Coordinates of C-alpha atoms in Angstrom, one line a residue:
X1 CA -52.9 8.7 47.2
X2 CA -50.7 5.8 48.9
X3 CA -48.2 6.7 51.6
X4 CA -45.4 5.4 49.5
X5 CA -46.1 7.8 46.5
X6 CA -43.4 10.5 45.9
X7 CA -39.8 10.9 44.7
X8 CA -36.6 9.3 46.2
X9 CA -33.0 10.2 45.4
X10 CA -30.4 7.3 44.2
X11 CA -27.5 9.3 42.9
X12 CA -27.3 12.5 44.8
X13 CA -24.9 14.4 47.0
X14 CA -25.1 13.9 50.8
X15 CA -26.1 16.5 53.4
X16 CA -23.3 18.9 53.9
X17 CA -21.4 17.7 50.7
X18 CA -19.2 20.4 48.9
X19 CA -19.1 20.2 45.1
X20 CA -15.9 21.0 43.4
X21 CA -16.3 24.1 41.1
X22 CA -14.7 24.1 37.6
X23 CA -12.5 26.8 36.1
X24 CA -15.6 28.9 35.5
X25 CA -16.7 28.9 39.1
X26 CA -19.6 26.5 38.6
X27 CA -20.6 23.0 39.1
X28 CA -23.0 20.5 37.3
X29 CA -25.0 18.1 39.6
X30 CA -26.3 14.8 38.2
X31 CA -29.1 13.3 39.9
X32 CA -31.0 10.0 39.6
X33 CA -33.9 8.5 41.6
X34 CA -36.9 6.7 41.7
X35 CA -40.7 7.7 41.8
X36 CA -43.9 6.0 42.7
X37 CA -47.7 6.9 42.4
X38 CA -50.9 5.1 43.0
X39 CA -52.1 6.6 39.8
X40 CA -49.1 6.3 37.3
X41 CA -50.7 8.4 34.5
X42 CA -49.0 11.6 33.4
X43 CA -46.5 11.7 36.5
X44 CA -43.7 13.9 36.2
X45 CA -40.7 14.4 38.6
X46 CA -39.5 18.1 39.1
X47 CA -36.2 19.1 40.8
X48 CA -35.0 22.7 42.0
X49 CA -32.2 24.1 43.8
X50 CA -32.8 26.7 46.6
X51 CA -30.8 28.6 49.2
X52 CA -30.9 26.8 52.5
X53 CA -31.2 30.1 54.2
X54 CA -34.4 31.5 52.6
X55 CA -35.7 28.7 50.2
X56 CA -35.4 31.1 47.3
X57 CA -34.3 29.6 43.9
X58 CA -30.5 29.9 43.4
X59 CA -30.8 30.9 39.7
X60 CA -34.0 31.0 37.3
X61 CA -32.4 28.0 35.4
X62 CA -32.4 26.1 38.7
X63 CA -36.1 26.6 39.7
X64 CA -38.5 23.7 39.0
X65 CA -37.3 21.6 36.2
X66 CA -38.9 18.6 34.6
X67 CA -36.8 15.5 35.0
X68 CA -36.7 12.7 32.6
X69 CA -39.5 10.6 34.2
X70 CA -39.5 7.0 32.8
X71 CA -42.5 4.4 33.1
X72 CA -40.4 2.0 35.0
X73 CA -40.2 4.2 38.0
X74 CA -36.8 5.9 37.5
X75 CA -35.9 9.5 36.7
X76 CA -32.8 11.4 35.9
X77 CA -31.7 15.2 35.6
X78 CA -28.5 17.3 35.8
X79 CA -28.8 20.5 37.4
X80 CA -26.3 22.7 35.5
X81 CA -24.1 25.6 36.1
X82 CA -24.6 25.8 39.8
X83 CA -22.7 28.8 41.0
X84 CA -19.9 28.7 43.5
X85 CA -21.6 29.5 46.9
X86 CA -24.2 28.0 49.3
X87 CA -25.6 26.6 51.2
X88 CA -28.0 25.1 49.0
X89 CA -30.8 22.6 49.1
X90 CA -32.1 20.3 46.3
X91 CA -35.8 19.6 46.5
X92 CA -37.8 17.1 44.5
X93 CA -41.6 16.6 44.0
X94 CA -44.0 14.6 41.8
X95 CA -46.7 16.4 39.7
X96 CA -49.7 14.4 38.4
X97 CA -52.4 15.2 35.8
X98 CA -54.7 15.8 38.8
X99 CA -52.1 18.2 40.5
X100 CA -50.3 19.9 37.5
X101 CA -49.1 22.8 39.5
X102 CA -46.1 22.7 42.2
X103 CA -48.3 24.1 45.0
X104 CA -50.0 20.7 45.7
X105 CA -47.5 18.4 44.1
X106 CA -46.3 15.4 46.1
X107 CA -43.2 16.5 48.2
X108 CA -40.2 14.2 47.5
X109 CA -36.8 13.5 49.0
X110 CA -34.5 16.4 49.7
X111 CA -30.6 17.1 50.3
X112 CA -29.4 20.2 52.4
X113 CA -26.6 22.4 53.4
X114 CA -24.8 21.7 49.8
X115 CA -22.1 24.1 48.7
X116 CA -20.1 24.6 45.6
X117 CA -16.5 25.6 46.0
X118 CA -13.1 24.0 46.5
X119 CA -12.1 20.8 48.0
X120 CA -8.7 20.1 49.8
X121 CA -7.3 16.8 50.6
X122 CA -5.6 16.3 54.1
X123 CA -2.8 13.8 53.8
X124 CA 0.4 12.9 55.8
X125 CA 0.9 11.8 59.4
X126 CA 0.1 12.6 62.9
X127 CA 0.5 16.5 62.6
X128 CA -1.6 16.4 59.5
X129 CA -4.3 14.3 61.4
X130 CA -4.2 16.6 64.2
X131 CA -2.9 15.7 67.5
X132 CA -2.6 19.0 69.3
X133 CA -4.1 18.9 72.8
X134 CA -5.9 21.4 74.9
X135 CA -8.7 23.9 74.4
X136 CA -8.8 26.0 71.6
X137 CA -11.2 28.7 70.2
X138 CA -11.4 27.2 66.7
X139 CA -15.3 27.0 66.2
X140 CA -17.2 25.2 63.4
X141 CA -18.3 27.6 60.5
X142 CA -21.3 27.0 58.1
X143 CA -19.7 26.6 54.7
X144 CA -16.6 24.6 55.8
X145 CA -17.4 20.8 55.8
X146 CA -15.5 17.7 56.2
X147 CA -15.6 14.3 54.4
X148 CA -14.2 12.5 57.5
X149 CA -12.6 9.1 58.2
X150 CA -16.0 7.4 58.3
X151 CA -16.6 8.6 54.7
X152 CA -19.5 10.7 55.7
X153 CA -19.9 14.4 55.1
X154 CA -20.5 16.6 58.0
X155 CA -19.9 20.2 59.3
X156 CA -16.1 20.3 60.1
X157 CA -15.1 20.5 63.8
X158 CA -12.3 19.6 65.8
X159 CA -11.1 16.9 66.1
X160 CA -11.0 16.3 62.2
X161 CA -9.5 12.9 62.5
X162 CA -12.4 11.6 64.8
X163 CA -12.3 7.9 64.8
X164 CA -15.0 7.5 67.5
X165 CA -17.9 7.0 64.8
X166 CA -19.6 3.5 64.6
X167 CA -19.3 3.4 61.0
X168 CA -15.4 3.0 60.3
X169 CA -15.6 2.5 56.7
X170 CA -11.9 3.0 56.1
X171 CA -10.4 1.5 59.1
X172 CA -7.0 1.7 57.5
X173 CA -6.7 5.4 58.2
X174 CA -8.8 5.5 61.2
X175 CA -7.3 7.2 64.2
X176 CA -8.0 4.6 67.0
X177 CA -6.5 7.0 69.7
X178 CA -5.3 10.4 70.3
X179 CA -7.2 12.5 67.8
X180 CA -6.8 16.3 68.7
X181 CA -6.6 19.7 67.1
X182 CA -5.4 20.0 63.4
X183 CA -4.5 23.3 61.5
X184 CA -6.9 22.7 58.6
X185 CA -10.1 24.3 60.0
X186 CA -8.3 27.3 60.4
X187 CA -6.7 26.9 56.9
X188 CA -10.3 26.6 55.4
X189 CA -11.6 29.5 57.4
X190 CA -9.0 31.8 55.8
X191 CA -10.0 30.5 52.4
X192 CA -13.5 30.9 52.7
X193 CA -13.1 34.3 54.2
X194 CA -10.8 35.5 51.3
X195 CA -12.5 33.6 48.4
X196 CA -16.2 33.9 49.4
X197 CA -17.2 30.2 48.6
X198 CA -17.4 27.1 50.7
X199 CA -14.4 24.8 51.6
X200 CA -14.5 21.0 51.8
X201 CA -11.8 19.0 53.5
X202 CA -11.2 15.3 52.7
X203 CA -9.4 13.6 55.7
X204 CA -7.0 10.8 54.7
X205 CA -4.0 11.4 57.0
X206 CA -2.8 8.8 59.5
X207 CA -0.4 9.3 62.5
X208 CA 3.0 7.5 62.0
X209 CA 2.7 6.7 58.6
X210 CA 5.8 6.6 56.3
X211 CA 6.1 8.0 52.7
X212 CA 6.1 4.5 51.5
X213 CA 2.4 4.0 52.4
X214 CA 1.6 7.1 50.2
X215 CA 4.0 6.5 47.3
X216 CA 3.1 3.8 44.6
X217 CA 6.4 4.2 43.2
X218 CA 8.2 2.4 46.1
X219 CA 6.6 -0.8 45.4
X220 CA 6.3 -3.4 42.6
X221 CA 2.5 -3.6 43.1
X222 CA 1.2 0.0 43.6
X223 CA -1.7 -1.2 45.8
X224 CA 0.9 -1.7 48.7
X225 CA 0.8 2.1 48.9
X226 CA -2.3 1.5 51.0
X227 CA -2.9 5.0 52.1
X228 CA -2.5 6.4 48.7
X229 CA -5.1 3.8 47.6
X230 CA -7.4 4.9 50.5
X231 CA -6.9 8.7 49.6
X232 CA -8.0 8.1 46.0
X233 CA -11.0 6.1 47.2
X234 CA -12.0 9.0 49.6
X235 CA -11.6 11.5 46.6
X236 CA -13.7 9.4 44.4
X237 CA -16.3 9.1 47.0
X238 CA -16.3 12.7 47.6
X239 CA -17.0 13.8 43.8
X240 CA -13.8 12.9 42.1
X241 CA -12.2 16.2 41.8
X242 CA -10.2 18.4 44.2
X243 CA -8.6 21.8 44.2
X244 CA -5.3 20.8 46.1
X245 CA -3.6 19.0 48.9
X246 CA -2.2 19.8 52.2
X247 CA 0.6 17.5 53.0
X248 CA 2.5 17.3 56.5
X249 CA 4.6 14.1 56.6
X250 CA 8.3 13.2 57.2
X251 CA 8.9 12.4 60.8
X252 CA 8.7 8.7 60.0
X253 CA 11.5 9.0 57.3
X254 CA 14.1 10.5 59.3
X255 CA 15.9 7.1 60.0
X256 CA 19.1 5.9 58.2
X257 CA 18.4 4.8 54.7
X258 CA 15.3 6.8 54.2
X259 CA 16.1 10.4 54.8
X260 CA 18.7 10.6 52.1
X261 CA 16.1 9.5 49.4
X262 CA 13.1 11.5 50.7
X263 CA 13.5 14.0 47.9
X264 CA 13.5 11.5 45.1
X265 CA 10.7 9.4 46.7
X266 CA 8.4 12.5 47.4
X267 CA 9.0 13.6 43.7
X268 CA 7.9 10.2 42.5
X269 CA 4.8 10.4 44.9
X270 CA 3.8 13.8 43.7
X271 CA 3.8 12.4 40.1
X272 CA 1.7 9.5 41.1
X273 CA -0.8 11.5 42.9
X274 CA -1.3 13.9 40.1
X275 CA -1.7 11.1 37.4
X276 CA -4.2 9.3 39.6
X277 CA -6.2 12.4 40.3
X278 CA -6.1 13.7 36.7
X279 CA -4.4 17.0 37.6
X280 CA -0.9 17.2 36.3
X281 CA -0.7 20.7 38.1
X282 CA -2.4 19.6 41.3
X283 CA -1.2 22.3 43.9
X284 CA 0.4 20.7 47.0
X285 CA 1.0 22.9 50.2
X286 CA 3.7 21.1 52.2
X287 CA 5.0 21.8 55.7
X288 CA 8.7 21.8 56.6
X289 CA 9.0 19.4 59.7
X290 CA 8.5 20.9 63.0
X291 CA 10.9 19.5 65.9
X292 CA 10.9 16.6 68.3
X293 CA 12.3 17.4 71.8
X294 CA 13.0 13.6 72.9
X295 CA 16.7 12.5 72.8
X296 CA 17.9 11.4 69.4
X297 CA 20.9 9.5 68.0
X298 CA 23.3 11.6 65.8
X299 CA 22.2 9.6 62.7
X300 CA 18.4 10.6 63.5
X301 CA 19.5 14.3 64.1
X302 CA 20.9 14.3 60.6
X303 CA 18.0 12.7 59.0
X304 CA 15.6 15.4 60.4
X305 CA 17.9 17.9 58.6
X306 CA 18.0 15.9 55.4
X307 CA 14.1 15.7 55.4
X308 CA 13.8 19.3 55.9
X309 CA 16.2 20.0 53.2
X310 CA 14.5 17.7 50.9
X311 CA 11.2 19.5 51.6
X312 CA 12.8 22.9 50.9
X313 CA 14.2 21.7 47.6
X314 CA 10.8 19.9 46.6
X315 CA 9.2 23.5 46.8
X316 CA 12.0 25.0 44.8
X317 CA 12.1 22.2 42.1
X318 CA 8.5 21.0 41.6
X319 CA 6.1 23.4 40.0
X320 CA 2.9 23.8 42.1
X321 CA 4.6 22.6 45.4
X322 CA 4.9 25.1 48.3
X323 CA 6.4 24.9 51.6
X324 CA 5.8 26.7 54.8
X325 CA 7.9 26.5 58.2
X326 CA 6.9 24.9 61.3
X327 CA 10.1 25.0 63.3
X328 CA 9.1 27.9 65.4
X329 CA 5.7 26.6 66.6
X330 CA 4.9 25.4 70.1
X331 CA 4.3 21.9 70.9
X332 CA 1.6 20.2 73.1
X333 CA 4.0 17.1 73.6
X334 CA 7.4 16.0 72.5
X335 CA 6.6 16.2 68.8
X336 CA 2.9 17.4 68.0
X337 CA 2.1 21.0 67.2
X338 CA -0.3 22.7 70.0
X339 CA -3.6 24.1 69.1
X340 CA -2.0 27.7 69.2
X341 CA 0.6 26.6 66.8
X342 CA -1.8 24.9 64.5
X343 CA -3.8 28.2 64.2
X344 CA -0.5 29.8 63.0
X345 CA 0.1 26.8 60.7
X346 CA -3.2 27.0 59.1
X347 CA -3.0 30.8 58.5
X348 CA 0.5 30.2 56.9
X349 CA -0.7 27.3 54.5
X350 CA -3.8 29.2 53.6
X351 CA -1.7 32.2 52.5
X352 CA 0.4 29.8 50.3
X353 CA -2.8 28.4 48.9
X354 CA -4.3 31.9 48.2
X355 CA -1.2 32.9 46.4
X356 CA -0.2 29.7 44.6
X357 CA -3.7 28.6 43.5
X358 CA -5.7 31.7 43.3
X359 CA -3.1 34.2 42.3
X360 CA -3.6 36.5 45.3
X361 CA -0.9 39.1 45.8
X362 CA 0.4 38.1 49.4
X363 CA 3.9 37.9 50.6
X364 CA 3.5 34.5 51.8
X365 CA 6.9 32.9 51.1
X366 CA 9.1 32.3 54.1
X367 CA 12.7 33.7 54.2
X368 CA 15.0 31.4 52.6
X369 CA 19.0 31.3 52.1
X370 CA 19.6 31.5 48.5
X371 CA 23.4 31.3 48.7
X372 CA 26.4 31.4 51.0
X373 CA 29.7 33.0 50.1
X374 CA 33.1 33.5 52.0
X375 CA 33.9 36.9 53.3
X376 CA 37.0 38.6 52.1
X377 CA 38.5 38.2 55.5
X378 CA 38.1 34.4 55.1
X379 CA 36.6 34.1 58.4
X380 CA 33.1 35.1 57.9
X381 CA 30.2 33.6 55.7
X382 CA 27.7 35.9 54.1
X383 CA 24.2 34.3 53.7
X384 CA 22.0 36.0 51.0
X385 CA 18.2 35.6 52.1
X386 CA 15.3 36.0 49.9
X387 CA 11.7 36.8 50.7
X388 CA 12.2 39.1 53.6
X389 CA 9.5 41.7 53.9
X390 CA 10.7 43.6 56.6
X391 CA 13.9 43.0 58.9
X392 CA 15.4 39.7 59.7
X393 CA 16.1 39.5 63.3
X394 CA 17.1 36.7 65.8
X395 CA 14.5 35.1 67.7
X396 CA 16.7 33.8 70.5
X397 CA 19.9 36.0 71.0
X398 CA 21.5 33.2 73.0
X399 CA 20.8 30.4 70.6
X400 CA 23.0 29.2 67.9
X401 CA 20.9 28.3 65.0
X402 CA 23.8 27.9 62.3
X403 CA 26.6 25.4 62.0
X404 CA 29.6 25.5 59.7
X405 CA 31.9 22.6 58.5
X406 CA 35.0 22.5 56.2
X407 CA 37.8 20.4 55.4
X408 CA 39.1 20.4 59.0
X409 CA 35.9 19.7 60.6
X410 CA 33.5 21.8 62.7
X411 CA 33.9 25.6 62.6
X412 CA 33.0 27.7 65.7
X413 CA 30.8 30.7 65.1
X414 CA 31.7 33.6 67.4
X415 CA 29.0 36.1 66.3
X416 CA 26.1 36.6 64.0
X417 CA 25.0 39.9 62.3
X418 CA 21.9 40.8 60.5
X419 CA 22.8 43.6 57.9
X420 CA 19.9 44.6 55.9
X421 CA 18.1 41.3 54.9
X422 CA 20.9 38.9 55.2
X423 CA 23.0 37.1 57.7
X424 CA 26.9 37.3 58.4
X425 CA 28.3 34.5 60.5
X426 CA 31.7 35.6 62.2
X427 CA 33.9 32.5 62.4
X428 CA 36.4 31.4 65.2
X429 CA 38.9 30.7 62.4
X430 CA 39.4 31.0 58.7
X431 CA 37.7 28.4 56.4
X432 CA 40.0 25.7 55.0
X433 CA 38.9 23.9 51.9
X434 CA 35.3 23.1 50.8
X435 CA 32.9 24.4 53.4
X436 CA 29.1 24.1 54.1
X437 CA 26.7 25.8 56.5
X438 CA 23.3 24.6 57.9
X439 CA 20.5 26.3 59.8
X440 CA 18.1 24.7 62.0
X441 CA 19.9 21.5 62.0
X442 CA 18.8 18.4 64.1
X443 CA 15.7 17.1 65.5
X444 CA 15.4 20.0 68.0
X445 CA 16.9 23.1 66.2
X446 CA 17.4 26.3 67.9
X447 CA 15.1 29.0 66.7
X448 CA 16.0 30.6 63.4
X449 CA 15.9 34.4 62.6
X450 CA 12.4 35.7 62.0
X451 CA 11.0 38.2 59.5
X452 CA 9.7 40.4 62.1
X453 CA 7.0 42.0 59.8
X454 CA 5.4 38.8 59.2
X455 CA 6.6 36.6 62.1
X456 CA 7.8 34.1 59.6
X457 CA 11.1 32.1 60.5
X458 CA 13.8 31.2 58.1
X459 CA 13.3 28.0 56.4
X460 CA 15.7 25.3 57.7
X461 CA 18.5 24.4 55.2
X462 CA 21.2 21.8 55.4
X463 CA 24.9 21.5 54.2
X464 CA 24.6 24.6 51.8
X465 CA 27.8 24.9 49.8
X466 CA 29.8 28.1 50.7
X467 CA 31.1 29.5 47.4

C-alpha cells in the first residue's frame, strides 16, 4: 500500500460549518472527492456521518454508505436527510477487494464539528459589527459558529468582526481597527437554547457604511452596492441559504438629504436582498438607532429622529421585518453600545426572531405609540400605547422625552401622566391648528417610558399627527 492511498474531499463542508436546515428540519450534504490506491481493482469509497461527541452514527441511513466510485479516481455521494443538530463528523475510507470490511479499510479525509441548524447574516455598520469595549462574560459555545470576515468557519467568539487574520479574503468589509463586542453571540446563544439546534453567523457588517453601499436600487450599476455584493458572496460561500438577517444601520444616513428618504431606500434594499437570496419572505430583525452623545447640528438631530421613525415604519409596513429598541442601552464611547448593552440587545433581537420566525409565544414587541388625540380640555394629548405587558412608567422622572408642535410653534409640556397603559401630556397652553408629537427626538434623546415588566422602552417616534 502506498502512502498516497486513501480518500480526499474536494467538495465538502469546512470544519465548524453550519448547514441551513430546510422546512422539514433536515439538510442534504453533497460530497465529491478523489481516491487513490496502489492496486486500483475493486476499490470503493465509503462515507458516513457520526456524532463528534461519541463517534456513533447519526442515523442508520447515514452509516457507512458506498459512494459512486469512478475509475478516473473521482467519487461522489450525497448524504441525505441529516437531522438538525450536531456536532457531527464526516468520515471517509477506501475498501478494496483485499479488505472488503470497514475494520481494516484505508482511512480517508474527514470534516469535524459540523452542525445542521439556522444561518443568520450580520449586516449594517459599526454597532452591527460590534465596537463595544471592555470585558464581558460572553464565552464561546459549541454549536454557535461564525463564517468570519476572512471567509473561514470557526467557533464564534468575540470580537466577531476580527480583522487580524492573515487571510483577508474580503478586505472590503474587513474591520482594520477597533473591533470589539457585538450583540450577536448572545443572540445566537438564546436561539440555540430555545430551539435546540446549532446557529451559524455570517459576518458582513462594516463600520461607518451608509445604506447606499447595501442597496443596489440606489445605483445604475447594482455592483456599486459593494457591501451588498460582498454579503451575497459570503452567503454563497457559506452554503447559499440563510434563515434570516440581523440589521443595525442608519447612523451614516442621518444627514440632510438622506434621512428623509431612508424608509423608501430601505424598502428597496429589503426587496433586493430577498430577491438575490431567493427568499421573498426573508425575516429581517432591525435595531432602532441608539444615540450619539457628541454635539450635533439641529439638522442632524432631526435626521436621527427621521431615521428612527423610518425604522419604526418599516416594521409596520413590511411583512417579515421586526424592530427592537436600543435608545436606552449604555454606551462604551460616544456612539457604540457597550458590552453590557449588547447582551440586552442580543436578547431582544433573539426574542423577536423566536416569535417572528419560529412562532414562539413571546411578548417581544416594544411598547409603541399607536395614535395621539387632543384632550377635551384642548391643553392635553392622550397617547394610545400598544404592546405594554405590565405598566408603562418613566425611566427618568426629571427628563422630558416628548416634544409637541402646532401652528404657533413649540408647545411646552408641564406634566406627564401614565394612566393604565397610555401616556397623557399636560400642555402649557391649548393647541392651535394642526399639531404633532414626537418621542425620543434628536441624536441624544432623553429616556422614554419603560414597560416595567419586560424592561423594554417605548420605541422612538417622530411627528405623529395629533387627531
